[in-house]
PDB file of C-alpha atoms in Angstrom:
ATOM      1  CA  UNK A   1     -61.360  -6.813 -80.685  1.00 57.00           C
ATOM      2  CA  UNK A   2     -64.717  -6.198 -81.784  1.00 58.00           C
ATOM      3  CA  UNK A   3     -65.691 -10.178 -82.494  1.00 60.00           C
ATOM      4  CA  UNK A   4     -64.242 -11.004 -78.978  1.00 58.00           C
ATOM      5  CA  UNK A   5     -66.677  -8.585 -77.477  1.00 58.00           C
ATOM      6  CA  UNK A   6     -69.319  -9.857 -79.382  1.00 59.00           C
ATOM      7  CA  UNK A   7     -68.543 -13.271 -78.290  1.00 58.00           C
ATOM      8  CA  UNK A   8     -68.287 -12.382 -74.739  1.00 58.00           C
ATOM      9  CA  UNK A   9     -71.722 -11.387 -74.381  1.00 59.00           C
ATOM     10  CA  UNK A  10     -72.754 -14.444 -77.112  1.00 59.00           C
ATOM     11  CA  UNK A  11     -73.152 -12.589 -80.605  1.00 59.00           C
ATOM     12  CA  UNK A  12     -71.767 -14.798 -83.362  1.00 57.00           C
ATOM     13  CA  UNK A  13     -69.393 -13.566 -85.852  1.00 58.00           C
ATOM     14  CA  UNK A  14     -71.452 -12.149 -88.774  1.00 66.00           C
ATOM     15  CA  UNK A  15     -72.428 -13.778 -92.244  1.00 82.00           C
ATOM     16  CA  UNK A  16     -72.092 -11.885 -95.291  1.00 86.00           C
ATOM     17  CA  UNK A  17     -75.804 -11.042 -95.430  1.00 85.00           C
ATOM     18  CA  UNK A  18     -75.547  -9.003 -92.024  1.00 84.00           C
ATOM     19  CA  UNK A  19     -72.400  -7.557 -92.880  1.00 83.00           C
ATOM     20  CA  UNK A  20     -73.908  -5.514 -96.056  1.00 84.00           C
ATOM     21  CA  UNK A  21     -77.043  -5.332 -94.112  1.00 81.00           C
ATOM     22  CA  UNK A  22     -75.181  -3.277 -91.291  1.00 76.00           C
ATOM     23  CA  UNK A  23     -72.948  -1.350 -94.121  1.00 78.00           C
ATOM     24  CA  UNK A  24     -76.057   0.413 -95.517  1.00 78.00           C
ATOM     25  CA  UNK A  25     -77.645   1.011 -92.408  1.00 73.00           C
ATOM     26  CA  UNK A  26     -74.429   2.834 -91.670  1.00 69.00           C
ATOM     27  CA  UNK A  27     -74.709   4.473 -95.097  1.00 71.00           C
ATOM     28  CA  UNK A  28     -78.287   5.577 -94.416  1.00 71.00           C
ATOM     29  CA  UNK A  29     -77.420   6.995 -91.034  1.00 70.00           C
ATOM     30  CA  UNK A  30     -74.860   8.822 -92.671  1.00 68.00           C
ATOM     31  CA  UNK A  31     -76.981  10.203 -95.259  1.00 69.00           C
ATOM     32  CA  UNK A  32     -80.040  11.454 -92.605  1.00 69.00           C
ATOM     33  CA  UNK A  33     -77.265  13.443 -90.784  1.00 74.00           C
ATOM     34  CA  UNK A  34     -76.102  14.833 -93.729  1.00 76.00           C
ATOM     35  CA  UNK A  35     -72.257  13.795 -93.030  1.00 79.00           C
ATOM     36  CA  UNK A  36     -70.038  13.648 -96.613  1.00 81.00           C
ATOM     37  CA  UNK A  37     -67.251  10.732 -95.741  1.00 80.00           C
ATOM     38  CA  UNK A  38     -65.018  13.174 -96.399  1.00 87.00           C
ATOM     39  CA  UNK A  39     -66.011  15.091 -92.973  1.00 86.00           C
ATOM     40  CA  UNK A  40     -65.777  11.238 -91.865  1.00 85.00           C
ATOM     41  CA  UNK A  41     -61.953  11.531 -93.022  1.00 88.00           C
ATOM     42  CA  UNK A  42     -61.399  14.490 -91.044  1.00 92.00           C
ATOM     43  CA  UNK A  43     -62.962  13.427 -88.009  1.00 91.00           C
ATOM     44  CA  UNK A  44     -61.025  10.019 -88.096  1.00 92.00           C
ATOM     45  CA  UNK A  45     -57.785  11.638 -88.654  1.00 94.00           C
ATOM     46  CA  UNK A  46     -58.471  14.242 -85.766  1.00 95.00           C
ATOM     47  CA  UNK A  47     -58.921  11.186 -83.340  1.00 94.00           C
ATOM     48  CA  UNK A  48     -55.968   9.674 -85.027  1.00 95.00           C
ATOM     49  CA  UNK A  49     -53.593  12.516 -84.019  1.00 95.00           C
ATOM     50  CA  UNK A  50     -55.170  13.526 -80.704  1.00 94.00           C
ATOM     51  CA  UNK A  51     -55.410   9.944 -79.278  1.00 94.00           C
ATOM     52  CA  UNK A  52     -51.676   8.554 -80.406  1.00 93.00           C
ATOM     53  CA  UNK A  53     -50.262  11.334 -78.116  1.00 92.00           C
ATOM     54  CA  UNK A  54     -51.000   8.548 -75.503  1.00 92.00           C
ATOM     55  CA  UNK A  55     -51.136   5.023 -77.135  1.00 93.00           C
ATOM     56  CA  UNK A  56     -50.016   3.595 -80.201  1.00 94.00           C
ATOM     57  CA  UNK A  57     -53.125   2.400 -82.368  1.00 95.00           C
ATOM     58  CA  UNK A  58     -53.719   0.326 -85.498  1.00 94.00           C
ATOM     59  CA  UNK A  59     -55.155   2.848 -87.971  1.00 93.00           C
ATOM     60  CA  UNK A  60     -55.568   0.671 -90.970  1.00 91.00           C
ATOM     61  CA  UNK A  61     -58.105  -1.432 -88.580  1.00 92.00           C
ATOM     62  CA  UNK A  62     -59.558   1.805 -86.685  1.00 92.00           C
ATOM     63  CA  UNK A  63     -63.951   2.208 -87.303  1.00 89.00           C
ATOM     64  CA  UNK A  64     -65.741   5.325 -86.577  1.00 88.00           C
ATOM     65  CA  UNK A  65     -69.355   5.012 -87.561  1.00 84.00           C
ATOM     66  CA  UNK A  66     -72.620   7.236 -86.733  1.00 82.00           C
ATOM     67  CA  UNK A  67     -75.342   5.437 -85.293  1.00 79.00           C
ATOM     68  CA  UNK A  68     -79.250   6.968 -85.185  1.00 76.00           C
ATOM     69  CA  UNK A  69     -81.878   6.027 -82.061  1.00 78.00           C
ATOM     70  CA  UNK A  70     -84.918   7.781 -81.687  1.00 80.00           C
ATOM     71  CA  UNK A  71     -83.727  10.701 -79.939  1.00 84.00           C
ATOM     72  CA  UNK A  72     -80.277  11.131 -81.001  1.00 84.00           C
ATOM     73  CA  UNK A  73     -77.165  10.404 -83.155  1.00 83.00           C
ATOM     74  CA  UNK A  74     -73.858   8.954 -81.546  1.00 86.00           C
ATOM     75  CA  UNK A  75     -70.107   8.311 -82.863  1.00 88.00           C
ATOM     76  CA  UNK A  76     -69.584   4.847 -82.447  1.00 88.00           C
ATOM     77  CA  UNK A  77     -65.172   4.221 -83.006  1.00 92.00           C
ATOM     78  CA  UNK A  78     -63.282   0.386 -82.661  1.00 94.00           C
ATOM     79  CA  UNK A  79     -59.932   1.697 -82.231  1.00 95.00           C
ATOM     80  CA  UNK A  80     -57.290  -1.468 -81.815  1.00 95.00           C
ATOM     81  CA  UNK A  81     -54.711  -0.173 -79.107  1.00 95.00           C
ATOM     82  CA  UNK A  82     -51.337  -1.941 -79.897  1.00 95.00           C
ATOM     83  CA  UNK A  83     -49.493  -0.443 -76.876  1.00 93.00           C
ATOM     84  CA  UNK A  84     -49.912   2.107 -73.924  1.00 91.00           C
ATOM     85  CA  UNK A  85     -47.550   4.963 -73.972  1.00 89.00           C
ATOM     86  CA  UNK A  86     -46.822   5.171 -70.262  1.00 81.00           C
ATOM     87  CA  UNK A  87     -44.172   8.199 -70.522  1.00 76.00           C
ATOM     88  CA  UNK A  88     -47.256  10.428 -70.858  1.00 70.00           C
ATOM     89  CA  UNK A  89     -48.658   9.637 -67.726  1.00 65.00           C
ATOM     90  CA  UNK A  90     -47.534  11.664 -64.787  1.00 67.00           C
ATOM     91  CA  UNK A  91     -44.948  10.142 -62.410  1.00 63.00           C
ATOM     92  CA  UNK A  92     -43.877   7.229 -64.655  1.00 58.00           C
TER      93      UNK A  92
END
């Protein structure tokens, strides 16, 4: 999902290079919030549980990542959605 929004707005897919280029950036963002993987792990399953209440997901394929601006740090997550679970909803 993540390559066909890339290609969308005309990214091409990544080289190896960029790939472990991106990885430590990740790592060092990581690091500079002081977040173990571990709290990662928790966070990850948390959104795991909480969001398959209403669609079924790929977890093996699921990315949650912290990413540092100037000003402030945000959760970035790729979550492939297999299928909607439209009994949830209200009136269906």
């Amino acid at each position: 999902m993540f390559e066909i929004i890339q290609k969308l707005f005309g990214k091409e897919p990544q080289g190896s290079k960029d790939i472990a280029k991106e990885r430590l950036r990740f790592v060092l963002v990581h690091d500079r919030v002081n977040v173990s993987p571990q709290f990662m792990e928790i966070i990850k399953d948390d959104m795991i549980k909480v969001i398959s209440n209403y669609m079924d997901i790929n977890e093996s394929e699921m990315e949650i990542n912290l990413t540092k601006t100037n000003t402030q740090v945000a959760l970035v997550a790729n979550i492939p959605v297999n299928r909607m679970k439209r009994s949830v909803l209200p009136g269906e």
